[in-house]
Amino acid sequence: MTSYPTTDRLTVANALESHDFQITDDRTIGHANEIFGSAHVPYLLVRDHDGRCEGLLTRIGMSPFLSRSPYSERTLVGATAHQRGPFAWPTMSLAVAALAMQTKHLTVWPVTDDDGYLLGVITSARVTDLLTPA
C-alpha cells in the first residue's frame, strides 16, 4: 500500500518537475527566439555564466526586442525583463510556495539548491493538484 504525505507535510520537493530547456544569459534574444520556435515551450530557464539559475524567460519578456529585428540579434537574454529570484527551494512548505506563487502571479517557479543551481520547477497546476484534497 502506498502512503502519501498529508497536505500539511508536503514540500516543494513533492511537486518538483524537470524542465530541459535552458539558455545562458549571454545568448542573444534571436537565439532564444529560435529555441522557442523549434521547441514549442512556454518558457526558458535562464542560467548565468557559472550555471546558476538566473530566472525564467517568456516570449512576452522578449517581445519589446523582437518587434525591432536588429535588437534581437544584439540584445542579450540577461538584459531582458525576465522573472528573477528569489526562487523556491525543495524543503519549503508547499502551502507557503503556493501562497508565494499566488501573490507573485507565477504559473511556474524555478527551484534551486542552496548554491543556486537549478533542480527543476514547480507549476501552479501541480501545486494545486497536490494541495487539493481528494
mmCIF file of N, CA, C and O in Angstrom, residues 53-56 82-88 104 109-110 112:
data_model
loop_
_atom_site.group_PDB
_atom_site.id
_atom_site.type_symbol
_atom_site.label_atom_id
_atom_site.label_comp_id
_atom_site.label_asym_id
_atom_site.label_seq_id
_atom_site.Cartn_x
_atom_site.Cartn_y
_atom_site.Cartn_z
ATOM 1 N N CYS A 53 20.984 29.310 -11.564
ATOM 2 C CA CYS A 53 19.711 29.776 -12.096
ATOM 3 C C CYS A 53 19.621 31.292 -11.989
ATOM 4 O O CYS A 53 19.815 31.872 -10.919
ATOM 5 N N GLU A 54 19.329 31.919 -13.102
ATOM 6 C CA GLU A 54 19.198 33.369 -13.186
ATOM 7 C C GLU A 54 17.732 33.781 -13.225
ATOM 8 O O GLU A 54 17.374 34.867 -12.818
ATOM 9 N N GLY A 55 16.875 32.895 -13.750
ATOM 10 C CA GLY A 55 15.464 33.231 -13.842
ATOM 11 C C GLY A 55 14.739 32.447 -14.903
ATOM 12 O O GLY A 55 15.158 31.361 -15.283
ATOM 13 N N LEU A 56 13.669 33.043 -15.371
ATOM 14 C CA LEU A 56 12.781 32.385 -16.327
ATOM 15 C C LEU A 56 12.384 33.403 -17.390
ATOM 16 O O LEU A 56 11.989 34.513 -17.066
ATOM 17 N N HIS A 82 13.020 39.463 -17.370
ATOM 18 C CA HIS A 82 12.576 38.101 -17.112
ATOM 19 C C HIS A 82 12.445 37.882 -15.600
ATOM 20 O O HIS A 82 13.005 38.615 -14.806
ATOM 21 N N GLN A 83 11.653 36.883 -15.258
ATOM 22 C CA GLN A 83 11.444 36.577 -13.841
ATOM 23 C C GLN A 83 12.780 36.226 -13.204
ATOM 24 O O GLN A 83 13.517 35.401 -13.689
ATOM 25 N N ARG A 84 13.076 36.898 -12.104
ATOM 26 C CA ARG A 84 14.326 36.637 -11.379
ATOM 27 C C ARG A 84 13.998 36.155 -9.975
ATOM 28 O O ARG A 84 12.855 36.132 -9.577
ATOM 29 N N GLY A 85 15.029 35.780 -9.226
ATOM 30 C CA GLY A 85 14.837 35.237 -7.879
ATOM 31 C C GLY A 85 14.217 36.228 -6.934
ATOM 32 O O GLY A 85 13.940 37.359 -7.320
ATOM 33 N N PRO A 86 13.917 35.844 -5.740
ATOM 34 C CA PRO A 86 14.308 34.567 -5.155
ATOM 35 C C PRO A 86 13.488 33.415 -5.714
ATOM 36 O O PRO A 86 12.393 33.613 -6.236
ATOM 37 N N PHE A 87 14.050 32.223 -5.594
ATOM 38 C CA PHE A 87 13.409 31.036 -6.114
ATOM 39 C C PHE A 87 12.969 30.135 -4.968
ATOM 40 O O PHE A 87 13.358 30.316 -3.823
ATOM 41 N N ALA A 88 12.167 29.149 -5.310
ATOM 42 C CA ALA A 88 11.728 28.166 -4.318
ATOM 43 C C ALA A 88 12.898 27.231 -4.009
ATOM 44 O O ALA A 88 13.834 27.100 -4.796
ATOM 45 N N LYS A 104 2.723 36.488 -6.209
ATOM 46 C CA LYS A 104 3.564 36.990 -7.302
ATOM 47 C C LYS A 104 2.961 36.740 -8.682
ATOM 48 O O LYS A 104 3.577 37.078 -9.688
ATOM 49 N N TRP A 109 7.640 28.350 -11.223
ATOM 50 C CA TRP A 109 8.642 28.919 -10.328
ATOM 51 C C TRP A 109 9.848 27.989 -10.291
ATOM 52 O O TRP A 109 9.715 26.810 -9.953
ATOM 53 N N PRO A 110 11.040 28.493 -10.639
ATOM 54 C CA PRO A 110 12.241 27.662 -10.563
ATOM 55 C C PRO A 110 12.537 27.253 -9.111
ATOM 56 O O PRO A 110 12.274 28.001 -8.175
ATOM 57 N N THR A 112 15.726 25.895 -6.751
ATOM 58 C CA THR A 112 17.188 25.799 -6.729
ATOM 59 C C THR A 112 17.669 25.179 -5.426
ATOM 60 O O THR A 112 16.957 25.167 -4.424
#
